[in-house]
Short mmCIF file of C-alpha atoms in Angstrom, two decimals:
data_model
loop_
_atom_site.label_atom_id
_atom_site.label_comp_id
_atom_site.label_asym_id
_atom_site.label_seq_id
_atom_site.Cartn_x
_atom_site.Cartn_y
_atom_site.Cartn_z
CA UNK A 1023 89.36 -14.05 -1.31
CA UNK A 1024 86.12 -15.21 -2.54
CA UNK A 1025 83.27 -15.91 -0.33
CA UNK A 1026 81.24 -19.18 -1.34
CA UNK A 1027 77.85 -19.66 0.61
CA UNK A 1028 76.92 -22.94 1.62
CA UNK A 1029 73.59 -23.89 0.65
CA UNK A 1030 71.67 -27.20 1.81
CA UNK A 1031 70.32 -29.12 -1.19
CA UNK A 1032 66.31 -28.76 -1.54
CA UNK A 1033 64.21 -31.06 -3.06
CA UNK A 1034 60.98 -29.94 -4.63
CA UNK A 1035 57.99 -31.67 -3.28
CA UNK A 1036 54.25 -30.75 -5.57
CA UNK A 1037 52.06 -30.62 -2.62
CA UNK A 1038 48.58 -31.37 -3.93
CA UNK A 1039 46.21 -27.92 -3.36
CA UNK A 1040 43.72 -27.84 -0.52
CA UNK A 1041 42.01 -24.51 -1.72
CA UNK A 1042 38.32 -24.90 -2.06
CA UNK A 1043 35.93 -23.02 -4.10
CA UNK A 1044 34.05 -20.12 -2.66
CA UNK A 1045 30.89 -21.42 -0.63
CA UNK A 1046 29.06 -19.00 -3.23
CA UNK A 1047 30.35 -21.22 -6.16
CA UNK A 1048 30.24 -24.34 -4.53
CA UNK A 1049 26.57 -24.40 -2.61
CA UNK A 1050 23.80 -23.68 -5.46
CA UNK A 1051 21.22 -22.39 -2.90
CA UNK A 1052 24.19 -19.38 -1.53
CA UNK A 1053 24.89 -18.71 -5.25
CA UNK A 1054 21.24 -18.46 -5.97
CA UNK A 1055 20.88 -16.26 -3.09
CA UNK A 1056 23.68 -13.96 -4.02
CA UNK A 1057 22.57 -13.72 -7.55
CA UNK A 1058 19.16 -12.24 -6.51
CA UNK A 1059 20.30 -10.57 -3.76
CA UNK A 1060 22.53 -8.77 -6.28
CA UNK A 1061 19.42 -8.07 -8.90
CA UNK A 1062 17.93 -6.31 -5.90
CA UNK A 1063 20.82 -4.05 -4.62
CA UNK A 1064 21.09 -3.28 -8.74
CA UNK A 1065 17.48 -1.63 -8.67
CA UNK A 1066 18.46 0.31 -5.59
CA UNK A 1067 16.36 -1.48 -2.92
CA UNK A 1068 18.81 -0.62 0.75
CA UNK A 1069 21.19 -4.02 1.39
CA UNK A 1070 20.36 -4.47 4.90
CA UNK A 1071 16.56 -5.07 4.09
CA UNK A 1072 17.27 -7.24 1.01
CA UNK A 1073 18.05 -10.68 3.55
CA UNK A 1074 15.53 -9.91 5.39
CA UNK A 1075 12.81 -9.79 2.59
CA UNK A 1076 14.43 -12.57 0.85
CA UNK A 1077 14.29 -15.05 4.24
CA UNK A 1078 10.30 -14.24 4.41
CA UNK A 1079 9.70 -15.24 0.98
CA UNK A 1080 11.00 -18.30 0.34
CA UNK A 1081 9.39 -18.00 -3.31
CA UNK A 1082 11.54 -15.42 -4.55
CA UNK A 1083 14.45 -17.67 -3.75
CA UNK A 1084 12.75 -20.65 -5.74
CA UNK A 1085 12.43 -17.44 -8.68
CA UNK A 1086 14.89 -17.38 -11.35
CA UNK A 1087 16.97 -14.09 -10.94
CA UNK A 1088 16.39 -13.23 -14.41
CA UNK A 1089 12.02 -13.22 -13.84
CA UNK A 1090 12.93 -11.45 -10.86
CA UNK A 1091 14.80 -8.54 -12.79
CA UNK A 1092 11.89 -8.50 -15.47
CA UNK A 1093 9.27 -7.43 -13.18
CA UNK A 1094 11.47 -5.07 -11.54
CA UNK A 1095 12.20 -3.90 -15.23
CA UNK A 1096 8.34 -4.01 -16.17
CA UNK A 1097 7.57 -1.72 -12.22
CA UNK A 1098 10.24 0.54 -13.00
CA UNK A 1099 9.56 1.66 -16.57
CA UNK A 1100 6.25 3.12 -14.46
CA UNK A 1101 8.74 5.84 -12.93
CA UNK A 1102 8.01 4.95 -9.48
CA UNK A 1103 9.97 6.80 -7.09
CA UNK A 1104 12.13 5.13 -5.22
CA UNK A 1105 10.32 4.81 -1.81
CA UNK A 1106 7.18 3.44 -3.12
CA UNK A 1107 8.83 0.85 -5.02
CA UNK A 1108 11.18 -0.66 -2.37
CA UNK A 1109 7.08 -0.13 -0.35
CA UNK A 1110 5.21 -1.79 -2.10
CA UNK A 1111 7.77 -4.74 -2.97
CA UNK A 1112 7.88 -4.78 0.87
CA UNK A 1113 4.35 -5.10 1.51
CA UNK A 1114 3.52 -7.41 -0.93
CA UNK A 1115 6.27 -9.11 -2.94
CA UNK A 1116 4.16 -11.33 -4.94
CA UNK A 1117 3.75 -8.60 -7.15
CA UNK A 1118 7.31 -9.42 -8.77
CA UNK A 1119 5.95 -12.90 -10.26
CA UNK A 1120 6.23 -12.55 -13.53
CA UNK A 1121 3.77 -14.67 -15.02
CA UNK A 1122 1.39 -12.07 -13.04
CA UNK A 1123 3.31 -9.00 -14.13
CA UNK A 1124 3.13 -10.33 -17.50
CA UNK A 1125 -0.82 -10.13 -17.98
CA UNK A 1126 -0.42 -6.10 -17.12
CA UNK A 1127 2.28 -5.14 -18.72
CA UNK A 1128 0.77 -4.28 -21.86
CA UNK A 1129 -2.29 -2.35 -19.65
CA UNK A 1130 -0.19 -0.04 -17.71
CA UNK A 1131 2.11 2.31 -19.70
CA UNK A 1132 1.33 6.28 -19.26
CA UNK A 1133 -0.66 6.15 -16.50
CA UNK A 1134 0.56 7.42 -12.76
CA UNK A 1135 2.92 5.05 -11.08
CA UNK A 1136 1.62 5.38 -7.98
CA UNK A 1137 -1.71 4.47 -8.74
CA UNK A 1138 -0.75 1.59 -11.01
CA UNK A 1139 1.32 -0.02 -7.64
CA UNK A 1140 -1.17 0.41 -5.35
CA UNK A 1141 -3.75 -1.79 -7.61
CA UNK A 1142 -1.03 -3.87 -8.75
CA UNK A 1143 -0.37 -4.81 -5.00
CA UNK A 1144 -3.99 -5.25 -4.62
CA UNK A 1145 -4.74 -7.12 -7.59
CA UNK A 1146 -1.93 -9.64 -6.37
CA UNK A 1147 -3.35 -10.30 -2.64
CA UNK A 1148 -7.02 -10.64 -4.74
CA UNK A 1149 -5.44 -13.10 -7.58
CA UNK A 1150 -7.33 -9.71 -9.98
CA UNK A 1151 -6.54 -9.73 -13.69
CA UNK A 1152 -6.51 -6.23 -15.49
CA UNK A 1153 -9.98 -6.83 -16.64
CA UNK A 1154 -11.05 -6.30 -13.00
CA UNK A 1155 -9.10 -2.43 -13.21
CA UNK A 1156 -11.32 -1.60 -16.79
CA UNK A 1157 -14.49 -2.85 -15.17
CA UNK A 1158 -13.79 -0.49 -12.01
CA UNK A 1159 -12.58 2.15 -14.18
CA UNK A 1160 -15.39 1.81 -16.33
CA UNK A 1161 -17.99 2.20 -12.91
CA UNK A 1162 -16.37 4.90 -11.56
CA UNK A 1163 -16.98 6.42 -14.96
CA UNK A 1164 -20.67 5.88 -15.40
CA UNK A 1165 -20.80 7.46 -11.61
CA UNK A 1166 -20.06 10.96 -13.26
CA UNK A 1167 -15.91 11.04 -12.22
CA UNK A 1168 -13.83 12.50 -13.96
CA UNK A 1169 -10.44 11.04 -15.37
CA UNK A 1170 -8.39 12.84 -13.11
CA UNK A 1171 -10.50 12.05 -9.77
CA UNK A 1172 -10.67 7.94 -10.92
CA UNK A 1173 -7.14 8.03 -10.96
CA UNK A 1174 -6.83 9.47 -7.54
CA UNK A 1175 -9.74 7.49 -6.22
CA UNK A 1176 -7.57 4.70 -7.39
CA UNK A 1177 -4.23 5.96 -6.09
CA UNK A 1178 -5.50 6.96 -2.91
CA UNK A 1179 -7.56 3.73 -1.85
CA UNK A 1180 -7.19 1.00 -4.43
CA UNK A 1181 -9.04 -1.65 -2.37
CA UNK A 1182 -12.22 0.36 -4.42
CA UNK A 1183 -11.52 -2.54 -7.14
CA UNK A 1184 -12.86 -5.19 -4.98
CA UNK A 1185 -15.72 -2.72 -3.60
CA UNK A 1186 -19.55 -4.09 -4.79
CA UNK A 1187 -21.29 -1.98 -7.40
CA UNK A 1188 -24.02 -1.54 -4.72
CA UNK A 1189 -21.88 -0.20 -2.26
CA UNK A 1190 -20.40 1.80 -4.47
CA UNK A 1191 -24.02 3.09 -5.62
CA UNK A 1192 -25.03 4.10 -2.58
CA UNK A 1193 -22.55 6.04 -1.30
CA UNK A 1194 -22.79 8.06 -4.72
CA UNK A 1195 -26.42 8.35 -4.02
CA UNK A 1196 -25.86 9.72 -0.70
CA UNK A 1197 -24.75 12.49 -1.65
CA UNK A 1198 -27.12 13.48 -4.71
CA UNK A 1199 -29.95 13.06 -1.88
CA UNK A 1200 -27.97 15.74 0.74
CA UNK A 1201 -28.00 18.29 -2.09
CA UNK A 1202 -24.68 17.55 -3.13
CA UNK A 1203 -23.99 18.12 -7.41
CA UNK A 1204 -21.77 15.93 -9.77
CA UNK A 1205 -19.28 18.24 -9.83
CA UNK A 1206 -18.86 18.61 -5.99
CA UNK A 1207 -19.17 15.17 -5.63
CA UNK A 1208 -16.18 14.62 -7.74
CA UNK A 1209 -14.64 17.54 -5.61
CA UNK A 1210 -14.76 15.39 -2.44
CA UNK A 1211 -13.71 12.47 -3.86
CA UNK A 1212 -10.28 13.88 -5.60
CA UNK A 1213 -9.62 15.58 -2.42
CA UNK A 1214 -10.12 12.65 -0.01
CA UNK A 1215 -10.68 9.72 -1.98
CA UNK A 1216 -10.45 7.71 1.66
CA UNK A 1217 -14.10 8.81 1.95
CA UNK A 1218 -15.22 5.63 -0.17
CA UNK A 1219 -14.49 3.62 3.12
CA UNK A 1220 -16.67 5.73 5.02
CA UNK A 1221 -20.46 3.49 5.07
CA UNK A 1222 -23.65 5.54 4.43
CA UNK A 1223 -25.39 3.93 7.56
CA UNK A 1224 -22.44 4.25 10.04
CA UNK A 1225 -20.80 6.94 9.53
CA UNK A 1226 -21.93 9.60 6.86
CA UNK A 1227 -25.77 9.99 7.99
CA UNK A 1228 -24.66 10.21 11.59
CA UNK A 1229 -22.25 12.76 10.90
CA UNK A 1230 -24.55 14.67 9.47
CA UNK A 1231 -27.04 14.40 11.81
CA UNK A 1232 -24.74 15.81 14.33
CA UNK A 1233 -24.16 18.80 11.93
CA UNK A 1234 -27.65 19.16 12.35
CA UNK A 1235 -28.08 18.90 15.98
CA UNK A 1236 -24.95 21.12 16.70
CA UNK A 1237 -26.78 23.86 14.51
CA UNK A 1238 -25.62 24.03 11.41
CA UNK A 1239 -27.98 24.40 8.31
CA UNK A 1240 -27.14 21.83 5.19
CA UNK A 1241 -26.23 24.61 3.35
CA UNK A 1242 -22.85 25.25 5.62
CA UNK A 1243 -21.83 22.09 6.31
CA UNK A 1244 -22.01 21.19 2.54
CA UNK A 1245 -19.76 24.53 2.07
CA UNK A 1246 -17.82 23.41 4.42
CA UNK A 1247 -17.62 19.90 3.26
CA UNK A 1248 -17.03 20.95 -0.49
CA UNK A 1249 -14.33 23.25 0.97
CA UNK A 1250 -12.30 20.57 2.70
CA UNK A 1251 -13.65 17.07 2.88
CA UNK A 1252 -10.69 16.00 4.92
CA UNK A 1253 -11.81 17.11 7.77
CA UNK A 1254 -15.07 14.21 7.64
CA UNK A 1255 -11.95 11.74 8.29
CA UNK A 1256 -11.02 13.47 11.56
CA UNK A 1257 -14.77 13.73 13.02
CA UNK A 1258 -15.56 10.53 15.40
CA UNK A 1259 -19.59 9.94 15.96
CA UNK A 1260 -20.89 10.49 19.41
CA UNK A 1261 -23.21 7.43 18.96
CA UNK A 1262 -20.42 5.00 18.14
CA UNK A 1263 -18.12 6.44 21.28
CA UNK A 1264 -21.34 6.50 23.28
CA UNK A 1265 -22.39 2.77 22.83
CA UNK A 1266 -18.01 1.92 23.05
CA UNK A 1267 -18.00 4.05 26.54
CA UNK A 1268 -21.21 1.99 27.82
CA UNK A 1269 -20.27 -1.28 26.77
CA UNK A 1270 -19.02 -2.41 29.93
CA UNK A 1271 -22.22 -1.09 31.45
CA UNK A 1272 -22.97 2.26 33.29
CA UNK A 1273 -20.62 2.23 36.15
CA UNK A 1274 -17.50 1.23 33.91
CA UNK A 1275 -18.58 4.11 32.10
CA UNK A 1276 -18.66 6.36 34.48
CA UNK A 1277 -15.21 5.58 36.01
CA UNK A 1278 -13.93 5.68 32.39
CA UNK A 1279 -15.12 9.06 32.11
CA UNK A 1280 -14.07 10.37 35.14
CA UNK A 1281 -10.72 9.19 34.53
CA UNK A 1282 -10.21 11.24 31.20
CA UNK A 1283 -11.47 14.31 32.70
CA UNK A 1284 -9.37 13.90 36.02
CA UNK A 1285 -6.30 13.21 32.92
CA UNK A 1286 -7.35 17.03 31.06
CA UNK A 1287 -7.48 18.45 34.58
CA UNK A 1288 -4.18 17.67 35.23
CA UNK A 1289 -2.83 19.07 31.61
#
């Protein structure tokens, strides 16, 4: 016996689609958004920091991806590591418009990265062309520095671009009148280029003094100086404390004193 199954007639309706585009496709601003958020995830920089740096700079998100991806082109053919690029992007991510990169790009092939990011970012918060880096080079030069020590000077505290010759002058001249050579000179300032911060009037001549007054003959503290010229950086003058502790006048200072010897006592 055949079986017959009983279907009920269907009719076929075209029902008119209600799908709508991704929001990505659809809203120009998201789709601009994800395009350079993209550019940035491609040149490694971590995803959960890329919103975040894109919400405070509303000009990269006016940026065309494609300048964007230049000047992280033109900064990575510089062989940055990693780190310092996604740091100094960070702190200062003007440095990725392009019109600026543009003017150094031709300036700043075979030279250390980590020096040429460190002025770049510099040069950017100063609105400094490269001519500003050849004239500071050149200085540094005619102070008796060698190559190697004005790239460290450089590396290690860029904001010596914006320095004035004077100042700059001075500090060099410092030195020559302490006894110090040209080639100890350039010691100290490859091994702790930070030094250029430190000002002849507040902080190297009292130093020194102290040296003096503590009983130490020029002769060993320059040794000792030439030796390691870090350790200037972690010496504090008793004159500048002294005037800080009295400040609030003599009774403050007194209570203030008492209190940080009552704090060892209890160590």
């Amino acid at each position: 016996m055949a079986i017959r199954v009983l279907t009920r007639p269907t009719s076929h309706r075209v029902i008119a689609s209600t799908c709508k585009p991704p929001p990505s496709l659809a809203n120009p601003k998201l789709r601009c958004f994800s395009s350079i958020h993209s550019v940035f995830h491609r040149y490694g920089f971590p995803i959960s920091q890329i919103p975040n740096l894109l919400s405070k700079n509303q000009f990269l998100l006016n940026s065309n991806a494609s300048d964007i991806e230049k000047s992280l082109k033109i900064l990575t053919s510089l062989k940055p590591s990693q780190e310092l690029l996604v740091s100094v992007v960070s702190s200062c991510p003007s440095v990725l418009e392009f019109e600026f990169l543009k003017d150094w790009e031709m300036g700043i092939s075979n030279v250390n990265s980590s020096m040429v990011l460190n002025v770049l970012e510099v040069s950017r918060k100063f609105s400094l062309g490269p001519e500003t880096l050849s004239r500071c080079i050149q200085r540094l030069k005619g102070l008796g520095f060698s190559d190697g020590t004005v790239t460290r000077v450089l590396g290690g505290f860029p904001m010596v671009i914006v320095m004035d010759e004077n100042g700059l002058g001075e500090r060099i001249q410092f030195w020559v009148g302490i006894g110090f050579d040209t080639k100890q000179i350039d010691r100290i300032f490859n091994l702790f280029p930070s030094i250029l911060v430190f000002g002849v009037g507040n902080k190297l001549k009292p130093l020194f003094k102290e040296f003096e007054e503590l009983g130490f003959t020029l002769d060993a503290t320059r040794r000792e100086v030439v030796r390691d010229p870090s350790l200037l950086g972690s010496l504090k003058c008793r004159v500048p404390i002294k005037e800080k502790i009295y400040s609030e006048g003599a009774f403050r200072a007194g209570i203030e004193v008492k209190r940080r010897v009552d704090c060892l006592c209890r160590l």
